[in-house]
Coordinates of C-alpha atoms in Angstrom, one line a residue:
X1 CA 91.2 133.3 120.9
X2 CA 92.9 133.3 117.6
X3 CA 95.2 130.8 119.4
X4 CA 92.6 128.2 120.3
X5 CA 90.9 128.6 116.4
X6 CA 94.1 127.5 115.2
X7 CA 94.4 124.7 117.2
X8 CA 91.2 123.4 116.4
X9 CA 91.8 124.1 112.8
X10 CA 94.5 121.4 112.9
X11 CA 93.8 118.7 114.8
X12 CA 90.7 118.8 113.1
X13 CA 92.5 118.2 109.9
X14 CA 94.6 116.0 111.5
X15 CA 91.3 114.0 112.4
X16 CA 90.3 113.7 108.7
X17 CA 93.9 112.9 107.8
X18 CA 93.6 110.0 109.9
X19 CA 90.3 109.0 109.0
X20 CA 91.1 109.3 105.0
X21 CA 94.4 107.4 105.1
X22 CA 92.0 104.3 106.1
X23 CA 90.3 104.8 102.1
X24 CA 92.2 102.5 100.3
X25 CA 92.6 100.1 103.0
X26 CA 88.6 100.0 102.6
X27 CA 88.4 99.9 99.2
X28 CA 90.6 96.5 98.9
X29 CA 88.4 95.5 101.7
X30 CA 85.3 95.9 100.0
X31 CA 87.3 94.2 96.4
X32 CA 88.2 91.7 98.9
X33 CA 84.4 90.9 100.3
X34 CA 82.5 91.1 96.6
X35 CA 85.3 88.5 95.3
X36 CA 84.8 86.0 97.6
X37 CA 80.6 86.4 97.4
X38 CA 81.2 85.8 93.3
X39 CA 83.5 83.2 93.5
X40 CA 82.0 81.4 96.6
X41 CA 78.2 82.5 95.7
X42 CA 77.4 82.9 92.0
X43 CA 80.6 80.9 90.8
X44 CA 80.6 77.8 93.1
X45 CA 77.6 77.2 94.1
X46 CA 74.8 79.0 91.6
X47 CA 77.2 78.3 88.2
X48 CA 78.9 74.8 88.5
X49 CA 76.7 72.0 88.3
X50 CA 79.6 69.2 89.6
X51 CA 79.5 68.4 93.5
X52 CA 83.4 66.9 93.0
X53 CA 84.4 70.4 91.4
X54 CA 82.8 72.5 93.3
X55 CA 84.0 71.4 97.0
X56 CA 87.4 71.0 95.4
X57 CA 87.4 74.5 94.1
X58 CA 86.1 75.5 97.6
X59 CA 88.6 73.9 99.6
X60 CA 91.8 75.3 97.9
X61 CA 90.1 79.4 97.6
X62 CA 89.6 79.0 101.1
X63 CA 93.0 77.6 102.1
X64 CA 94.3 80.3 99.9
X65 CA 92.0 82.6 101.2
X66 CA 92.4 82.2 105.3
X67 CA 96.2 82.9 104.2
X68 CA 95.8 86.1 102.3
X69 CA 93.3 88.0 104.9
X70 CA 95.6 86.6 107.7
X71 CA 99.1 88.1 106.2
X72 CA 96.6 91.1 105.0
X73 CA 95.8 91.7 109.1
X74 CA 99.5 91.8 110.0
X75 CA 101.0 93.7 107.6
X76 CA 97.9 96.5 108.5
X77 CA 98.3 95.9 112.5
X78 CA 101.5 94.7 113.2
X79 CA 102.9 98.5 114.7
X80 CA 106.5 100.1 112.9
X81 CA 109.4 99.1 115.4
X82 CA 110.7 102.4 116.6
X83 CA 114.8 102.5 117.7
X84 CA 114.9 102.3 121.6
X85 CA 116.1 104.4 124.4
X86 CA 119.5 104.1 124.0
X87 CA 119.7 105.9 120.8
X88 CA 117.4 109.0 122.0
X89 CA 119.7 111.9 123.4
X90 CA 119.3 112.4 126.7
X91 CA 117.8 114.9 128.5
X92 CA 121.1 117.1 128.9
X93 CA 122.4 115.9 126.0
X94 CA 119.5 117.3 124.4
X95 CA 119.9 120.7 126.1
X96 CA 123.5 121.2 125.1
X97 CA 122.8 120.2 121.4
X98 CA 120.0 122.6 120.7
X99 CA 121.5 125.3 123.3
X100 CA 125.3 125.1 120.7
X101 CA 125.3 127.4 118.3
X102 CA 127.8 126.4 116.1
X103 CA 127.1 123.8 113.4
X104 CA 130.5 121.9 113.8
X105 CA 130.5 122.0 117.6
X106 CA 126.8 120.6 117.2
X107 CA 127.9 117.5 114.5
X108 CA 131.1 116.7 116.8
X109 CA 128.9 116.1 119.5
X110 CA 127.0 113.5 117.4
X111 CA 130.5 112.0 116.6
X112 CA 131.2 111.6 120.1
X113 CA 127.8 110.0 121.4
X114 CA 127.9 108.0 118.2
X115 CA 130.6 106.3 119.0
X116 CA 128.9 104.6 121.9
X117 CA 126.6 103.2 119.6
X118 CA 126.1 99.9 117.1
X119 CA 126.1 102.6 113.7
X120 CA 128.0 102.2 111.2
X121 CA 125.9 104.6 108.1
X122 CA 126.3 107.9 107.8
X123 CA 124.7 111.2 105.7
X124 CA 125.9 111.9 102.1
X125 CA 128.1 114.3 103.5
X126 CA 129.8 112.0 106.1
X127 CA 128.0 113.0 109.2
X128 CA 126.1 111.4 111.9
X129 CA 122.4 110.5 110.8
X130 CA 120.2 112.8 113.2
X131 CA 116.6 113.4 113.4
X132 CA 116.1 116.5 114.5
X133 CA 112.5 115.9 115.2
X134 CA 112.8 112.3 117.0
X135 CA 115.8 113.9 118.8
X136 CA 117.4 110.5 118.4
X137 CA 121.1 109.1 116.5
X138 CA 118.7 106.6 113.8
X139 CA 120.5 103.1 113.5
X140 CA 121.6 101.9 110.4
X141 CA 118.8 101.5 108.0
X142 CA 116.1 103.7 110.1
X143 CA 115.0 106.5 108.7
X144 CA 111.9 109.2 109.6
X145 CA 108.2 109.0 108.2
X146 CA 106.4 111.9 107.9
X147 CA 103.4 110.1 107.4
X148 CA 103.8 108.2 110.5
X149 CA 106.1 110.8 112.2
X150 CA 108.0 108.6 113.7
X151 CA 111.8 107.1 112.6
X152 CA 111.1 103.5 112.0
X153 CA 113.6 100.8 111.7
X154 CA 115.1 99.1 108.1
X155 CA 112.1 101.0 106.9
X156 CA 111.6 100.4 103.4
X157 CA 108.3 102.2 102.6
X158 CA 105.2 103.8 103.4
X159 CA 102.1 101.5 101.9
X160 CA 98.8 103.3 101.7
X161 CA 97.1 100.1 100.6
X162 CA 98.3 98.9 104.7
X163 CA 98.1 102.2 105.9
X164 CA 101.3 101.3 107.6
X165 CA 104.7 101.9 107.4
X166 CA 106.5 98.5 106.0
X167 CA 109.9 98.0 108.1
X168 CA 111.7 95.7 110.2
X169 CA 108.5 94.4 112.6
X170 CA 106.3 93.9 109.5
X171 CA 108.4 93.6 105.9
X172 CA 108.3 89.5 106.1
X173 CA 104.4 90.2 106.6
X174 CA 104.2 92.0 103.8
X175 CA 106.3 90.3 101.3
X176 CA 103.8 87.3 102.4
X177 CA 101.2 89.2 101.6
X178 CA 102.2 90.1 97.9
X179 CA 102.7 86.7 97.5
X180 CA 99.2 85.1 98.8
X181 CA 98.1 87.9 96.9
X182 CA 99.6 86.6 93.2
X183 CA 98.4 82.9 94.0
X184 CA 95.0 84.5 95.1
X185 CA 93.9 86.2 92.1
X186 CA 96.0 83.6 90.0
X187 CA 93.6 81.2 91.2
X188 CA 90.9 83.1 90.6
X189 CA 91.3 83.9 87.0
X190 CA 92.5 80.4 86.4
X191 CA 89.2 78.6 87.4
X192 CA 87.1 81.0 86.8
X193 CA 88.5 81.0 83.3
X194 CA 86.5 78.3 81.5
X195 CA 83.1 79.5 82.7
X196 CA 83.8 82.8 81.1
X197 CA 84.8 81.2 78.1
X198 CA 80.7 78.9 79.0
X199 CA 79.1 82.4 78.9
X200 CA 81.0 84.2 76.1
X201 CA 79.9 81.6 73.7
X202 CA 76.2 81.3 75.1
X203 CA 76.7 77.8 77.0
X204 CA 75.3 78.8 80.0
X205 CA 72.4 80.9 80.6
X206 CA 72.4 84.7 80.9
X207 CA 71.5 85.2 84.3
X208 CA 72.5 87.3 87.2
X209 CA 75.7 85.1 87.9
X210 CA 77.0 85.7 84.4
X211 CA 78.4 89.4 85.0
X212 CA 79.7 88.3 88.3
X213 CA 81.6 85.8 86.7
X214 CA 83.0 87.9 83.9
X215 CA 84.1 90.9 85.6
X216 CA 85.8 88.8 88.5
X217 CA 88.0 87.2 85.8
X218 CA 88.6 90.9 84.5
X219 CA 89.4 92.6 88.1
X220 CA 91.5 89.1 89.3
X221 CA 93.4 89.6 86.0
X222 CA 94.0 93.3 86.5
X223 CA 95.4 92.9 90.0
X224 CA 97.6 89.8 89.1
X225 CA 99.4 91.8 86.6
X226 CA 99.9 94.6 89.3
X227 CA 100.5 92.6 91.8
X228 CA 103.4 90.2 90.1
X229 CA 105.5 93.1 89.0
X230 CA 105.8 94.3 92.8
X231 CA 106.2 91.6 94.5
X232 CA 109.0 90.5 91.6
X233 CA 110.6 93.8 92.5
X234 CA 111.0 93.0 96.1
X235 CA 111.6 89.6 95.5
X236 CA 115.4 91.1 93.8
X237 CA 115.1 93.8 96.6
X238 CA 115.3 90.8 99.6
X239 CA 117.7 88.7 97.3
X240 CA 120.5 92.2 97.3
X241 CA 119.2 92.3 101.2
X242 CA 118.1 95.9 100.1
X243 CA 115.0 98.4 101.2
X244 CA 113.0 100.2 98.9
X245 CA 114.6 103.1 99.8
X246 CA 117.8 102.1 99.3
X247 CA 117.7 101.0 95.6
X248 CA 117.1 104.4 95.2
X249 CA 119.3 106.1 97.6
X250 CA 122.8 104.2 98.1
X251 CA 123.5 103.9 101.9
X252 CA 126.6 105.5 103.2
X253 CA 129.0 104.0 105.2
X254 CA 132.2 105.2 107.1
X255 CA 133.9 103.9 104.2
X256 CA 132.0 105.9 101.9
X257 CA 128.9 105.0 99.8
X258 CA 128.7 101.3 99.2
X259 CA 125.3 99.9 97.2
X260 CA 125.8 96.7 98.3
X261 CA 126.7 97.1 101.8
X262 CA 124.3 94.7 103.3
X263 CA 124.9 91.9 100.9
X264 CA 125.7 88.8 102.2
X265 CA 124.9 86.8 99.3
X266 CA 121.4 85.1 98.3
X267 CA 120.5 82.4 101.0
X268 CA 121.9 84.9 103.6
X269 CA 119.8 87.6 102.3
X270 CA 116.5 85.5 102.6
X271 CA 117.4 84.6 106.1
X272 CA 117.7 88.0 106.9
X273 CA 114.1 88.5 106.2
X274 CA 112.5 85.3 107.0
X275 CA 114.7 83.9 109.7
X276 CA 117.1 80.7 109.6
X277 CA 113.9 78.4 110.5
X278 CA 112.3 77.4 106.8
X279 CA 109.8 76.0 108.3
X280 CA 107.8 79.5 109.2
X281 CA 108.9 81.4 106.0
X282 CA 105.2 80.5 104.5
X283 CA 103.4 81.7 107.6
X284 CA 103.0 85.1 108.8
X285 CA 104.7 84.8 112.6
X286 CA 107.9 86.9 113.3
X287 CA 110.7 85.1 112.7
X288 CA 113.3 88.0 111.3
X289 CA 116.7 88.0 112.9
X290 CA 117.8 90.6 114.9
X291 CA 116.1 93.2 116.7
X292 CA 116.5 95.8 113.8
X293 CA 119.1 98.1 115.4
X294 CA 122.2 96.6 114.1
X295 CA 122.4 94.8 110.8
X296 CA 125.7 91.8 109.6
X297 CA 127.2 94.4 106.6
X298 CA 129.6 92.9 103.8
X299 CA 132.7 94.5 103.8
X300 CA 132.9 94.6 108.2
X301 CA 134.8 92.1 109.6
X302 CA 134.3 90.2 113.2
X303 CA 136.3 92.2 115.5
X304 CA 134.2 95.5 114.3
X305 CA 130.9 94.1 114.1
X306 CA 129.7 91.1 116.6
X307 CA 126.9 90.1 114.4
X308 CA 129.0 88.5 112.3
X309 CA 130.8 86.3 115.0
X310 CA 128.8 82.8 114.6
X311 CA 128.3 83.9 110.6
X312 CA 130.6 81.7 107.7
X313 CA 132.1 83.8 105.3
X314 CA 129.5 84.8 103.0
X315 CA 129.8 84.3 99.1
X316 CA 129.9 87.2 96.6
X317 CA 126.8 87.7 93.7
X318 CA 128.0 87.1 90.5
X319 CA 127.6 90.9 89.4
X320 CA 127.4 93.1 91.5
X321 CA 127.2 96.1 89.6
X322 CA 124.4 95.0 87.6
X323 CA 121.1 97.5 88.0
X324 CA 118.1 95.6 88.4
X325 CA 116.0 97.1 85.4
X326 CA 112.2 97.6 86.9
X327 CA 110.8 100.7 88.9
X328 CA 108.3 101.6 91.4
X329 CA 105.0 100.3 91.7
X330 CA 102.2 102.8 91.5
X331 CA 100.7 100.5 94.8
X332 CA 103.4 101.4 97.2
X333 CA 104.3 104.9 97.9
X334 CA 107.9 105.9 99.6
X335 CA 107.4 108.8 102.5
X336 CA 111.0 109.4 104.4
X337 CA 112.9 112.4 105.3

């Protein structure tokens, strides 16, 4: 009875968990809605006066627009990739692993199935990366998220603002977003800025329109200023060819640790994110290379690691050992075990 209380208990929590992480995807949805009924409504087509400016000004928030909900709905829906059978243990592989006793016996066994796979990083102390709750060897760059609870591949962080966990599948969608983001409230506060100025000195009549107008200049200003500093800080995060996670946590090869493992200088880096085809880096369709198991590494030659076969040599950044200055964003939040 006690049992079955308990049971209850949590997947009732785990109920309003789920239900709670959704908050702040609602609240920028609801920021979202009242911006474009201000700027559409009360700024466009209650405050200017000016056919001409007003369908230009309509035009180019919508283009903008239809790009930022659009990049917004993937980086939300597009699901974590999760590493593939191959790197589970097996069913008796499993058995023998949790039935050894002996901690060495149990990391030599990793050794050996490791070697059967495409990994290349290890733990701070040299030994196979295992997640004991996945039961699975994680490929270079995975790693576990206990808000997800799942290992997700070249994970880089867990976003509350997406409720989603931004990795391989969805990192491009992301960084688009950030960036349709900036142009969206720069656009905003840019053309909404001379109408303030209008009502500020008493140009334009006090009506309804007027506080719509002024706070949506203050609230478009107020995310710009967020919103730059993050997506600047992954902007230098894609151009090392670095996650989130490690800028703060060097990766570990069988070399030893190596903070620029995956460099493979600046135009590389970007392809490595948005794909060799320029033509779709501006629009949110997959087009990363790979299929996020195995990653081309800097200091791995062609015999060790076939990725690199069709690659030309890559060229060295100019210094390599220089810390990029900035921090974390308050908007992002990193969950990984």
């Amino acid at each position: 009875m006690r049992r079955g209380w308990k049971m209850a208990l949590s997947g009732g929590l785990r109920c309003c968990r789920r239900v709670l992480s959704w908050v702040p995807v609602l609240i920028i949805v609801l920021v979202v809605l009242w911006s474009y009924y201000a700027y559409v409504f009360e700024l466009c087509l209650v405050t200017i006066l000016s056919p001409a400016e007003r369908v230009i000004y309509l035009i180019l928030y919508h283009a903008i627009f239809v790009f930022f909900a659009w990049t917004y709905w993937k980086s939300i829906f597009t699901l974590p990739q999760q590493p593939n059978q191959k790197f589970h243990l097996s069913y008796t592989d499993k058995e023998r692993y949790e039935n050894e006793e002996r901690p060495e016996a149990q990391k030599q066994m990793l050794v050996d199935m490791a070697k059967k796979l495409p990994v290349y990083t290890r733990t701070g102390s040299g030994a196979v990366r295992f997640c004991d709750r996945c039961h699975l060897i994680k490929p270079d760059r995975c790693h576990h998220c206990s808000v997800c609870a799942m290992c997700v591949l070249k994970m880089d962080h867990h976003c509350p603002w997406v409720n989603n966990c931004i990795g391989f599948s969805n990192y491009k969608f992301f960084l688009q977003f950030l960036a349709y983001s900036v142009l969206y409230c720069l656009y905003i506060a840019t053309t909404v800025f001379s109408y303030f100025i209008k009502y500020w000195r008493g140009e334009l009549p006090s009506v309804r329109s007027k506080f719509h107008v002024l706070f949506l200049l203050f609230v478009a200003c107020m995310f710009f200023v967020s919103l730059v500093i993050l997506f600047g800080y992954h902007c230098w995060l894609v151009s090392r060819n670095k996650t989130t996670l490690e800028a703060f946590c060097t990766p570990v090869f069988l070399s030893g640790p190596e903070k620029n493992g995956f460099n493979l200088g600046f135009i590389k880096n970007i392809q490595q994110v948005f794909g060799d085809n320029k033509k779709f880096w501006l629009i949110p369709i997959g087009s990363s290379p790979g299929d996020g198991h195995s990653f081309p590494m800097r200091s791995m030659n062609e015999s060790q690691n076939p990725l690199l076969a069709n690659e030309e040599p890559w060229e060295d950044n100019e210094d390599d050992n220089r810390d990029y200055p900035g921090g974390s964003s308050s908007l992002d939040m990193e969950t990984e075990t």
